[in-house]
Coordinates of C-alpha atoms and ligand atoms in Angstrom, one line a residue:
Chain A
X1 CA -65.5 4.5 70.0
X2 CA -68.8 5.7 69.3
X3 CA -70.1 8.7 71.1
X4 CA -73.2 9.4 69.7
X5 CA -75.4 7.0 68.1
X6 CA -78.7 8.5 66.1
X7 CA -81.3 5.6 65.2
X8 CA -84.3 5.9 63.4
X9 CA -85.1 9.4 64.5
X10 CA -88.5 10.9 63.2
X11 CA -89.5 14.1 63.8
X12 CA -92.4 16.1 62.4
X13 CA -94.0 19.4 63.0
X14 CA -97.7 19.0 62.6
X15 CA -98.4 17.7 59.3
X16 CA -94.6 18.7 58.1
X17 CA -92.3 15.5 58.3
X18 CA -88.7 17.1 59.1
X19 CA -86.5 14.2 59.8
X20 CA -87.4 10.5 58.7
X21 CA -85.8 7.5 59.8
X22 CA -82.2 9.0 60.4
X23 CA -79.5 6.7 61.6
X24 CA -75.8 8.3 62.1
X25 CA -73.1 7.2 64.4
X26 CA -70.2 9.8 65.7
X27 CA -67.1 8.1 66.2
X28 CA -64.8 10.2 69.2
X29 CA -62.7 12.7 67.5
X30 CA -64.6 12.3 64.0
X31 CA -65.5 15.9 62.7
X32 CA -68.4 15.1 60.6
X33 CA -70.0 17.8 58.4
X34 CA -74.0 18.2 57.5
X35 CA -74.9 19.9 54.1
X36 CA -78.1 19.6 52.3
X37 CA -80.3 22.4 50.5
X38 CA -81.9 24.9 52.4
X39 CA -85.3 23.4 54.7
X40 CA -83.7 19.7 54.7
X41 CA -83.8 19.1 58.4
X42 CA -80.3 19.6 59.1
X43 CA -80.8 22.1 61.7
X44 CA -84.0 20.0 63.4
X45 CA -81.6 17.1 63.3
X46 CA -78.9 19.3 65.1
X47 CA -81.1 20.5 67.8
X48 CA -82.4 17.1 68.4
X49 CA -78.5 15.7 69.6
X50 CA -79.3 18.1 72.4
X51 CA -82.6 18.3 73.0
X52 CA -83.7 21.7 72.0
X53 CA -86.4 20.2 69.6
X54 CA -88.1 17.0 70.9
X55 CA -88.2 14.3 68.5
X56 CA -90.8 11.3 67.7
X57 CA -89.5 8.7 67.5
X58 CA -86.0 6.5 67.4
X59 CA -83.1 7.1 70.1
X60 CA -80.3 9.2 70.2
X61 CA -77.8 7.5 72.7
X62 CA -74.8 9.4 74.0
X63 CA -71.3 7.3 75.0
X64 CA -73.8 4.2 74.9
X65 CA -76.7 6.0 76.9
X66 CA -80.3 6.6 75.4
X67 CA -80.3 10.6 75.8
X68 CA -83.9 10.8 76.8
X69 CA -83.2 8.0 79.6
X70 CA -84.0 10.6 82.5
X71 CA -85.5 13.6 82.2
X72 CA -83.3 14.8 85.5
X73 CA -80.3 14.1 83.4
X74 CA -81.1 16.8 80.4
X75 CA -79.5 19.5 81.8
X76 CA -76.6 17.2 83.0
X77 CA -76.5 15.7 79.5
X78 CA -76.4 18.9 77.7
X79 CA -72.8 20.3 79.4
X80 CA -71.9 17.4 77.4
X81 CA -72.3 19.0 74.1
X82 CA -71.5 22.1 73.3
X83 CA -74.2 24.2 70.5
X84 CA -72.7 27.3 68.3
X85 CA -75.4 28.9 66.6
X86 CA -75.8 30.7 63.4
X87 CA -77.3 33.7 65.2
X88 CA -74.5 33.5 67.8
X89 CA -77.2 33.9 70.9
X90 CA -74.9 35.5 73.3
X91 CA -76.1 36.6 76.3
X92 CA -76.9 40.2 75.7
X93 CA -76.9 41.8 79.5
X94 CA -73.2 40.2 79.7
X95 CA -69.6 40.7 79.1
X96 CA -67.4 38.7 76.9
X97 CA -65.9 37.1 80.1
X98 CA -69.6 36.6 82.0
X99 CA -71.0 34.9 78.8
X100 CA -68.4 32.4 79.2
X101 CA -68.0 32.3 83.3
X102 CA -71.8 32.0 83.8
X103 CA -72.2 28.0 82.7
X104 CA -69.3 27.4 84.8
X105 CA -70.0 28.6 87.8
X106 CA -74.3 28.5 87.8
X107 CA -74.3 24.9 86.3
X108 CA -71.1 23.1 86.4
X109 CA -70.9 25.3 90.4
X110 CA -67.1 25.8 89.5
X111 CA -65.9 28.4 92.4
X112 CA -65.6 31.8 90.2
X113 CA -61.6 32.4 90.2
X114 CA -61.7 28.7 88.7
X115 CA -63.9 29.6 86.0
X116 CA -62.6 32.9 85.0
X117 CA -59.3 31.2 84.5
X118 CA -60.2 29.0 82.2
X119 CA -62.7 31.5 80.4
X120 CA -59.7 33.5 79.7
X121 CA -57.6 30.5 78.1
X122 CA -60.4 30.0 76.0
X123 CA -60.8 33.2 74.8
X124 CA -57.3 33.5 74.4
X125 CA -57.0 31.0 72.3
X126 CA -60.7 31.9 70.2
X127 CA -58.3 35.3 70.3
X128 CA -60.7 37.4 72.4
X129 CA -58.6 37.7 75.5
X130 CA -58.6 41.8 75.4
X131 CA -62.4 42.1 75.2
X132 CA -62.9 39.7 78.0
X133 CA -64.3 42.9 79.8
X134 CA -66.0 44.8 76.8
X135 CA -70.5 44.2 76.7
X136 CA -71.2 41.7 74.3
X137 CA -73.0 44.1 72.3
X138 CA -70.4 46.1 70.9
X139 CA -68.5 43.2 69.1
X140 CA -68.7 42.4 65.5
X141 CA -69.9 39.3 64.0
X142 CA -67.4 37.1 63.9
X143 CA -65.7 38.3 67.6
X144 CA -69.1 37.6 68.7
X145 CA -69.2 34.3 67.2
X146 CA -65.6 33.4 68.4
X147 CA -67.3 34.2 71.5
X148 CA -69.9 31.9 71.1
X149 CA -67.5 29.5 70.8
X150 CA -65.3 30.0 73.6
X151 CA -68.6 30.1 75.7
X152 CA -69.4 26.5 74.7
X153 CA -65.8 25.5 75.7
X154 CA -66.3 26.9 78.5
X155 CA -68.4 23.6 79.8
X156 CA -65.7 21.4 78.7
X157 CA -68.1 19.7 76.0
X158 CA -67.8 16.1 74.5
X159 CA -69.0 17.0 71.1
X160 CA -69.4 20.6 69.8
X161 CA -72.4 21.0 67.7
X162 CA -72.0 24.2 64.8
X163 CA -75.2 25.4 62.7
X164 CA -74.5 27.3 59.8
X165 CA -71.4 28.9 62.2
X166 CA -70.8 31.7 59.5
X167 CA -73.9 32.2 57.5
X168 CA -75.2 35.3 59.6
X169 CA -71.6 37.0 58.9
X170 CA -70.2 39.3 56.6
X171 CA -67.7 37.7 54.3
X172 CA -64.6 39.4 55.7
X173 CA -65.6 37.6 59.6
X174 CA -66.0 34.5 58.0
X175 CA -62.3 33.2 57.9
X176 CA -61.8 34.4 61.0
X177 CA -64.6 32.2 62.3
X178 CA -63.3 29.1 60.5
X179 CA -60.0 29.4 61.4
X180 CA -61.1 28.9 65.1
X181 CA -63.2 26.0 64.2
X182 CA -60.2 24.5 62.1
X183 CA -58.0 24.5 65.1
X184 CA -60.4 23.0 66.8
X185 CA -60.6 20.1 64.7
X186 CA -56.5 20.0 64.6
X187 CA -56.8 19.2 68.2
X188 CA -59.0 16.0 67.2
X189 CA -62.7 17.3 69.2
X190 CA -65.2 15.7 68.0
X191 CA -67.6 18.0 66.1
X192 CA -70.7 18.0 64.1
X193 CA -70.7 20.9 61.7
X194 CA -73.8 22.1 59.6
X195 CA -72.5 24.7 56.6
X196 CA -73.3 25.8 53.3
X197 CA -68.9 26.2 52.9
X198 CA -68.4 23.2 51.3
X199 CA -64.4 24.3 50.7
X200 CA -64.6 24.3 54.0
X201 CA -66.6 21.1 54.8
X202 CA -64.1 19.3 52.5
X203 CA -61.0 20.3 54.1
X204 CA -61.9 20.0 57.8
X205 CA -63.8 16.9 58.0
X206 CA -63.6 13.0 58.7
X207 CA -66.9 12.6 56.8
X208 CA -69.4 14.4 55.0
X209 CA -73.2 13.6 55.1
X210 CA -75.9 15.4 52.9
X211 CA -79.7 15.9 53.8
X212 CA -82.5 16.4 51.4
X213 CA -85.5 16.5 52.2
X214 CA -85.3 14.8 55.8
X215 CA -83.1 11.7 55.2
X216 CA -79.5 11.5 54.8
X217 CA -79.0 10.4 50.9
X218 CA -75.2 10.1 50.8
X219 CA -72.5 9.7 53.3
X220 CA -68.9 9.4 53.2
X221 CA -65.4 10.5 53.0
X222 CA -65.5 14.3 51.6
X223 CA -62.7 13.8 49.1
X224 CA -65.0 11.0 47.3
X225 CA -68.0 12.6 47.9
X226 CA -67.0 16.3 46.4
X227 CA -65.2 14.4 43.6
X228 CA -67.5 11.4 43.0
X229 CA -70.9 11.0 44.6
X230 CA -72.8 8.2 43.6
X231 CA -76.1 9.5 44.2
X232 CA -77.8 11.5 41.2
X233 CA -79.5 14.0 44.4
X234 CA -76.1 14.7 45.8
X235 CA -75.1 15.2 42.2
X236 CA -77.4 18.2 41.4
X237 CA -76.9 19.9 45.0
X238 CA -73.2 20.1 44.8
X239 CA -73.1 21.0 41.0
X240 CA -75.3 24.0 42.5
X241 CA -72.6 24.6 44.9
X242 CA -69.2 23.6 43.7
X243 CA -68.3 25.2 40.3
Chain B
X1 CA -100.2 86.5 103.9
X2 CA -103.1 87.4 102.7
X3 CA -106.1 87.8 104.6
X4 CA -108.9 88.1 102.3
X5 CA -109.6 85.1 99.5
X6 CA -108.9 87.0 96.3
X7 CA -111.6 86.9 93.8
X8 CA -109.2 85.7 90.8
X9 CA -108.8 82.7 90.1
X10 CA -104.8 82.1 90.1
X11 CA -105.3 84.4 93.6
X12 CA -107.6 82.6 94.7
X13 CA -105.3 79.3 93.9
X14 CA -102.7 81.1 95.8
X15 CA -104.8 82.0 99.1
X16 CA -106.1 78.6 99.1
X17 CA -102.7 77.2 99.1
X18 CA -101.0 79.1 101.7
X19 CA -104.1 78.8 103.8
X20 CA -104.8 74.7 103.5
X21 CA -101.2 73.9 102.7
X22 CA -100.6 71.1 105.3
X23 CA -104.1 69.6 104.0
X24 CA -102.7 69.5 100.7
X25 CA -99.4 68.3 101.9
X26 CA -100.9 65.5 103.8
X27 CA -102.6 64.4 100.8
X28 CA -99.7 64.6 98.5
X29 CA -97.7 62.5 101.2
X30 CA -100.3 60.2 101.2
X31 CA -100.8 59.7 97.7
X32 CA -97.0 59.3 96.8
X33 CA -97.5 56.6 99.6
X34 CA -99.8 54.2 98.1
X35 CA -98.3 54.6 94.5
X36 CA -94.7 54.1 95.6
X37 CA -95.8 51.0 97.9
X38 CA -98.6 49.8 95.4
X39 CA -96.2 50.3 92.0
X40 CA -93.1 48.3 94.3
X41 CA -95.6 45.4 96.0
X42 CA -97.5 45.2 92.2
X43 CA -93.8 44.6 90.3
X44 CA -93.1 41.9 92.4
X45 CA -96.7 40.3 92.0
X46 CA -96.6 40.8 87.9
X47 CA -93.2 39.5 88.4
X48 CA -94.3 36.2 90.0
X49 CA -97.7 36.2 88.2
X50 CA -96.1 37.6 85.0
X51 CA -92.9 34.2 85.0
X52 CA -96.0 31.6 85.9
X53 CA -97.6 33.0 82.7
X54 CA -95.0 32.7 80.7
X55 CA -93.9 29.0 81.9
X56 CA -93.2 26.7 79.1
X57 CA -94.9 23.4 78.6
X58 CA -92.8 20.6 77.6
X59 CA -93.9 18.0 75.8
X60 CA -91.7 15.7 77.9
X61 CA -93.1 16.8 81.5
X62 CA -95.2 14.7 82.8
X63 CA -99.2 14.8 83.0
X64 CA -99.6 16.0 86.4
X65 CA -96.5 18.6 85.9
X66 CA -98.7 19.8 82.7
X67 CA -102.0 19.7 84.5
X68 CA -100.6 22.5 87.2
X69 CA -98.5 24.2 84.6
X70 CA -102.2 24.9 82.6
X71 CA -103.9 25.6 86.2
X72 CA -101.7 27.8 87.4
X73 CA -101.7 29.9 83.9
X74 CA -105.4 29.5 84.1
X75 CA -105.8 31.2 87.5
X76 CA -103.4 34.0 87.1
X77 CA -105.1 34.5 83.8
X78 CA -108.6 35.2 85.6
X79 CA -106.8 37.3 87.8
X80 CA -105.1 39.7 85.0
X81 CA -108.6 40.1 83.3
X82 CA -110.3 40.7 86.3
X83 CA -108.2 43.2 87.7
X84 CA -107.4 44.8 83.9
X85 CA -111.1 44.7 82.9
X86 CA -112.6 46.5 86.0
X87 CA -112.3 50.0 87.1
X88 CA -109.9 50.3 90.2
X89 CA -112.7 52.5 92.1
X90 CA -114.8 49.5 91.4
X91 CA -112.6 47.0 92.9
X92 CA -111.5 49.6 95.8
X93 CA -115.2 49.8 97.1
X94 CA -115.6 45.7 96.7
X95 CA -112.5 44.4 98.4
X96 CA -112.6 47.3 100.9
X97 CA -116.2 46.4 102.6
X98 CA -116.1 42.1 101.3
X99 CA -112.6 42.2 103.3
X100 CA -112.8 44.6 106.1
X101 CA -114.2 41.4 108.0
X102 CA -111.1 39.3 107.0
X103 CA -108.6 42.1 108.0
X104 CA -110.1 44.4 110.0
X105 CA -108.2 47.0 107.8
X106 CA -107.6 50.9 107.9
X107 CA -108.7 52.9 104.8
X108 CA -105.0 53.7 104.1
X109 CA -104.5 49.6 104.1
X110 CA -107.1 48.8 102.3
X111 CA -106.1 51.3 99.7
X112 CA -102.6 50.3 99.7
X113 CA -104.3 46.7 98.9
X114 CA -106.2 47.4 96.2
X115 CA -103.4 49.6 94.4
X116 CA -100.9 46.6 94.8
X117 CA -103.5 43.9 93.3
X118 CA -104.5 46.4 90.7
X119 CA -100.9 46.9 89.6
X120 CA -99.8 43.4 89.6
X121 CA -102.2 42.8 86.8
X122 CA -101.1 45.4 84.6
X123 CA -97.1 44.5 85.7
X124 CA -98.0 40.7 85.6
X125 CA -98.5 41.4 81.3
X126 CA -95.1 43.9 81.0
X127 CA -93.3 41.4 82.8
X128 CA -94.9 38.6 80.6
X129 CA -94.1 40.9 77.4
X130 CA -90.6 41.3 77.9
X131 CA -90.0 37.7 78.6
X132 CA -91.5 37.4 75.2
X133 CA -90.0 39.9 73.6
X134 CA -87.0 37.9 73.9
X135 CA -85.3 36.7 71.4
X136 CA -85.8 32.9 72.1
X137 CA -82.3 32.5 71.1
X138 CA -81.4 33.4 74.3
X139 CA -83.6 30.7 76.2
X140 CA -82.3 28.1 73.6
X141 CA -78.5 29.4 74.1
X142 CA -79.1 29.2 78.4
X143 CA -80.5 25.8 77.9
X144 CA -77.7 24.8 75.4
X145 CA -74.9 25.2 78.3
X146 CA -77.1 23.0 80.8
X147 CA -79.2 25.7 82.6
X148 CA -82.6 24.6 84.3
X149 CA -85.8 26.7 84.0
X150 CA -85.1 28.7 87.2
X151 CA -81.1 29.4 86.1
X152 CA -82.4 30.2 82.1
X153 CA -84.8 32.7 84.0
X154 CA -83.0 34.6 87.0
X155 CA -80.0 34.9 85.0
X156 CA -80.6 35.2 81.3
X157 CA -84.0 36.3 80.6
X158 CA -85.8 38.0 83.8
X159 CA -82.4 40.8 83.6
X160 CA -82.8 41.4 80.0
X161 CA -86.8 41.7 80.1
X162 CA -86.6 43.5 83.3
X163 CA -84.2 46.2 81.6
X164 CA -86.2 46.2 78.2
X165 CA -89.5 46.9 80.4
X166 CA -88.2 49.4 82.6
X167 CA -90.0 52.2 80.6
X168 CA -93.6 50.6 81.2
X169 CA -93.0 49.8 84.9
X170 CA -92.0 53.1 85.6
X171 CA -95.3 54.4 83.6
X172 CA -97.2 52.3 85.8
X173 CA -95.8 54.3 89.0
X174 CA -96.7 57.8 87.4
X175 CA -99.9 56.6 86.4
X176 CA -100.4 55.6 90.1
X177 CA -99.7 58.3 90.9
X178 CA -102.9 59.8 89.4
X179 CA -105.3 56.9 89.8
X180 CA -104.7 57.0 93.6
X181 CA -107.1 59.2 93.6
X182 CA -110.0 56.8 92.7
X183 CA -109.7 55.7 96.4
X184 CA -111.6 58.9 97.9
X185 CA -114.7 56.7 97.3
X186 CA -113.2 54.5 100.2
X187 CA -112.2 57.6 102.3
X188 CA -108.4 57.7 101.5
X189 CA -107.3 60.7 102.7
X190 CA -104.9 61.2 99.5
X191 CA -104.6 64.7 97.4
X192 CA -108.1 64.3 95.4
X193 CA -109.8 63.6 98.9
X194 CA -107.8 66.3 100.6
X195 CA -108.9 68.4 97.5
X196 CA -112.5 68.1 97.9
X197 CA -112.4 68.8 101.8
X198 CA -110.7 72.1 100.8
X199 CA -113.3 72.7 98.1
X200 CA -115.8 71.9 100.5
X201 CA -114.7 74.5 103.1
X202 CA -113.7 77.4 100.5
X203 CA -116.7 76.9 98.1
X204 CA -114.1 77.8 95.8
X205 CA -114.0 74.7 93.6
X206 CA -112.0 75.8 90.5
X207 CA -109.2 77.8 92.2
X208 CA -109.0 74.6 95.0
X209 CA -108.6 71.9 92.0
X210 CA -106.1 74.5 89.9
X211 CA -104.2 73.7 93.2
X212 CA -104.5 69.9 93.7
X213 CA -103.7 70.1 89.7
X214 CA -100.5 72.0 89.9
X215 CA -99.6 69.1 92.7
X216 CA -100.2 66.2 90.7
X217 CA -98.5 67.8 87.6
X218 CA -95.3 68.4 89.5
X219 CA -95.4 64.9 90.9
X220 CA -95.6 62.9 87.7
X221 CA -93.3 65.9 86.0
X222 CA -90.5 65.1 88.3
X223 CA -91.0 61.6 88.0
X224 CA -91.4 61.0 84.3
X225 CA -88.0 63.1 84.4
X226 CA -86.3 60.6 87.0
X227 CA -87.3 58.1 85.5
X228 CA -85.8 59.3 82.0
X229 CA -82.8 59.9 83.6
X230 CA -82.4 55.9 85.2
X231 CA -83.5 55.1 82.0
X232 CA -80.4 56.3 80.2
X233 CA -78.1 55.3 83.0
X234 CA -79.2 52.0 82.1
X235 CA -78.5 52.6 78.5
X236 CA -81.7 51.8 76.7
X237 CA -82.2 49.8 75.1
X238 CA -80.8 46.5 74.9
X239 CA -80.4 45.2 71.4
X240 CA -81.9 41.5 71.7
X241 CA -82.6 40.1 68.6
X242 CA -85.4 41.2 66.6
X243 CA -88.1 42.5 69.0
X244 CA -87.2 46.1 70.5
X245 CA -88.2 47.4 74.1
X246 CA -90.1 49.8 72.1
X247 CA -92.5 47.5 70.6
X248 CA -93.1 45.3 73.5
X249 CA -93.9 48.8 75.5
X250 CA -96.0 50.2 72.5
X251 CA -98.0 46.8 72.6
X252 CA -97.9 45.8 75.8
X253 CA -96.9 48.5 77.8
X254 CA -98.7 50.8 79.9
X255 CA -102.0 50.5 81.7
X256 CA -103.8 53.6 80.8
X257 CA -101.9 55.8 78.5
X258 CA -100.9 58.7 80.0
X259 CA -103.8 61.2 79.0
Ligands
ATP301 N1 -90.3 25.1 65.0 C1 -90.7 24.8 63.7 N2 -92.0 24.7 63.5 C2 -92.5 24.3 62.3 N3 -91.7 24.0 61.2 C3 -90.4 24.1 61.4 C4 -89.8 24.4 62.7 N4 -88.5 24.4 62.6 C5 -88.2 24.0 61.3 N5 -89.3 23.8 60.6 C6 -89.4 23.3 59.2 O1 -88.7 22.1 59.2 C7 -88.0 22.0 57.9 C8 -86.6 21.7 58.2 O2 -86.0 22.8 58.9 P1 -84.5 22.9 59.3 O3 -84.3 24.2 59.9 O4 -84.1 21.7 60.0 O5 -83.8 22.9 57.9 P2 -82.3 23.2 57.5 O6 -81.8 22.1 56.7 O7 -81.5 23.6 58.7 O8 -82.4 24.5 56.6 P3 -81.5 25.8 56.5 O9 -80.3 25.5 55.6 O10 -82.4 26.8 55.9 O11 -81.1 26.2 57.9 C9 -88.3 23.3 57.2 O12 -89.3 23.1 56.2 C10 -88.7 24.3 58.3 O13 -89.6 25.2 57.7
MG302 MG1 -80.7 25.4 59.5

């Protein structure tokens, strides 16, 4: 089954064209990866799934609903799908536990014992259970990301969206980070996943799809496309990347 | 006690103080009065005037929703300028006499007024600087797990601007505490008033306003040093992103510096 369908999206800022005429389709389950040089549009394409950047034209239609259908519905829409982001954005004023209890219980109106229960599971099992009380603040990278992504799980998403989970990390956080991600993906969510790790990208994913320059070039099953891509484009990026 | 007013002038200072003391006091109460009831009433104008100023506009509201998004900014624009770009004794003698119809107010009212309305214009920019001093991460992250305007806003950015702020709105009370005394020309009996009633009766100007200086001193003193003392309590500052509270209070901050 399809759960989200991207057709023909355009989107420019001013004068600069950042996305043109992108079509993708997520199958449930599928974890798809986005790589693609550095100013592509991956990230605009990203935050147009949910709605943080506003696109021109073309639909995005979620589980067979056009996304944009009401505007009442955004909010609604985005609990739907979860967003990790490279600069982890936690709340700052928080603790671990309120970053991931304040969704619940503000949007979703769970009653609070409800939602600190299942705040805890999560970060038990992003492994972040004994700082459920400590500020935000005073984590490192990756505990701050692994909170990140125990807050999103928090809302019981349909799709978790990652951009670039790692690349603000130091390089000993990074594994750390991936492994949660990796488990995630054993457990068969469906995921989009923007990253410049491409060993990564090739292990964990259904399908990889590379970006230049605001369309996708080259799509398909990572094992063919690491080992063989047809495209002389995807060629020169991933003999950049993959030694 | 002395009886005689001694001819020095810290003597003199001392007479005058044991001799007009409840004057003075009555002016001091006066005076912390109006700043505490002005610097509390203006936070929670800047607070509403300072969040409709900083309202986003969405490409995807509608026309109308737009049109009063850019009206209301417009308005409480006019009103920040006006009130920022014109002296407070100015706007104390004009809304005192133009409204004394409409209300039918005491000088101490009035006074209290014009205070308020001239600190919600300096509050309404600190609140709007600390919502933008935000990282906008933040905002995108609130809106990311579903969270309306009003949720994104009372939970996630108003506490964390609020906190990063606190320096300037305090600033704002000590320096009302010292501008109070631009209402005299309306016939507030606050400290400065109080001060040149004294003056008036001693014909000893210098050693009466040594006095009246030595109050105000000791009034923002022990403020300034309360408020230091919340301010680490609340463990300043908050790291959010890449702005600092420092920044948005160096640019933004205060009304008058403290001179
Ligand atoms: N808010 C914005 N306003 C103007 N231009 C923008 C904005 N956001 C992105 N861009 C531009 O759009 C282009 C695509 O940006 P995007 O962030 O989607 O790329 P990316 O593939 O995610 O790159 P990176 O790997 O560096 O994250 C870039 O040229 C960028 O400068
Ligand atoms: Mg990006």
């Amino acid at each position: 089954m399809n759960i989200i369908e991207i057709e023909h999206l355009s989107k420019r800022f001013d004068k600069l064209e950042v996305l043109k005429d992108i079509s993708l389709t997520i199958r449930e389950g599928e974890v798809v990866s986005l790589i693609g040089a550095s100013g592509s549009g991956k990230s605009t394409l990203l935050r147009c799934v949910n709605l943080l950047e506003v696109y021109d034209q073309g639909t995005i239609r979620f589980e067979g609903q056009d996304i944009r259908g009401n505007i009442k519905g955004i909010n609604a829409y985005r609990t739907h799908v979860g967003m990790i982001f490279q600069s982890f954005n936690l709340f700052n004023h928080m603790s671990v536990l309120e970053n991931c209890t304040i969704g619940q219980t503000q949007v979703l109106k769970r009653p609070k014992d409800e939602a600190v229960k299942l705040a805890l599971s999560f970060l038990t099992k992003v492994g972040m259970e004994s700082f459920a009380d400590a500020p935000v603040t005073k984590l490192s990278g990756g505990q701050k990301q692994r909170v990140a992504i125990a807050r999103a799980l928090c809302m019981e998403p349909r799709v978790l969206l990652f951009d670039e989970p790692t690349s603000a990390l130091d390089p000993e956080m990074v594994g750390e980070v991936l492994q949660v991600i990796r488990s995630l993906a054993d457990e068969g969510r469906t995921m989009i996943i923007v990253t410049h790790e491409m060993d990564f990208a090739k292990e964990v994913s259904d399908r990889v799809v590379f970006m230049d320059q605001g369309v996708i070039v080259e799509e398909g099953d990572p094992a063919l496309l690491f080992t063989s891509p047809t495209v002389q484009r995807t060629k020169d990026f991933l003999s950049r990347y993959l030694r | 006690m002395l009886t005689k007013l001694p001819s020095d002038l810290f003597g003199g200072a001392l007479y005058i103080l044991q001799k007009y003391g409840p004057l003075f006091w009555a002016g001091t109460k006066t005076t912390l009065l109006i700043a505490l009831t002005g610097t509390i009433i203006g936070l929670f104008i800047g607070l509403g005037v300072g969040i409709l100023r900083s309202l986003p506009e969405s490409s995807m509201d509608n026309k109308f929703k737009t049109f009063l998004i850019r009206l209301v900014k417009l308005v409480s624009g006019i009103y920040v300028e006006v009130f920022r770009g014109t002296p407070m004794m100015v706007q104390a003698m004009f809304l005192f006499y133009a409204l004394r119809p409409v209300f039918h107010w005491t000088k101490l009212v009035a006074g209290m007024f014009v205070v308020s309305v001239n600190t919600g214009a300096y509050m309404a920019e600190i609140v709007r600087a600390g919502i933008q001093s935000l990282d906008k991460g933040q905002n995108e992250a609130a809106r990311s797990i579903g969270m309306n305007n009003f949720q994104t806003m009372r939970h996630v950015v108003l506490p964390q601007a609020i906190r990063n702020a606190f320096p300037a709105i305090g600033n704002e009370f000590v320096v009302n505490i010292k501008d109070t005394s631009v209402l005299n020309v309306i016939g507030v009996t606050e400290l400065y008033f109080q001060t040149t009633s004294v003056a008036g009766i001693t014909y000893r100007v210098q050693d009466t306003f040594l006095v009246s200086a030595i109050i105000y001193l000791i009034l923002t003193y022990s403020t300034t040093t309360i408020l230091k003392i919340i301010e680490r309590k609340m463990n300043m500052p908050v790291q959010s992103g890449p702005s600092s509270t420092s920044t948005a209070f160096l640019v933004f901050g205060n009304k008058r510096e403290e001179r």
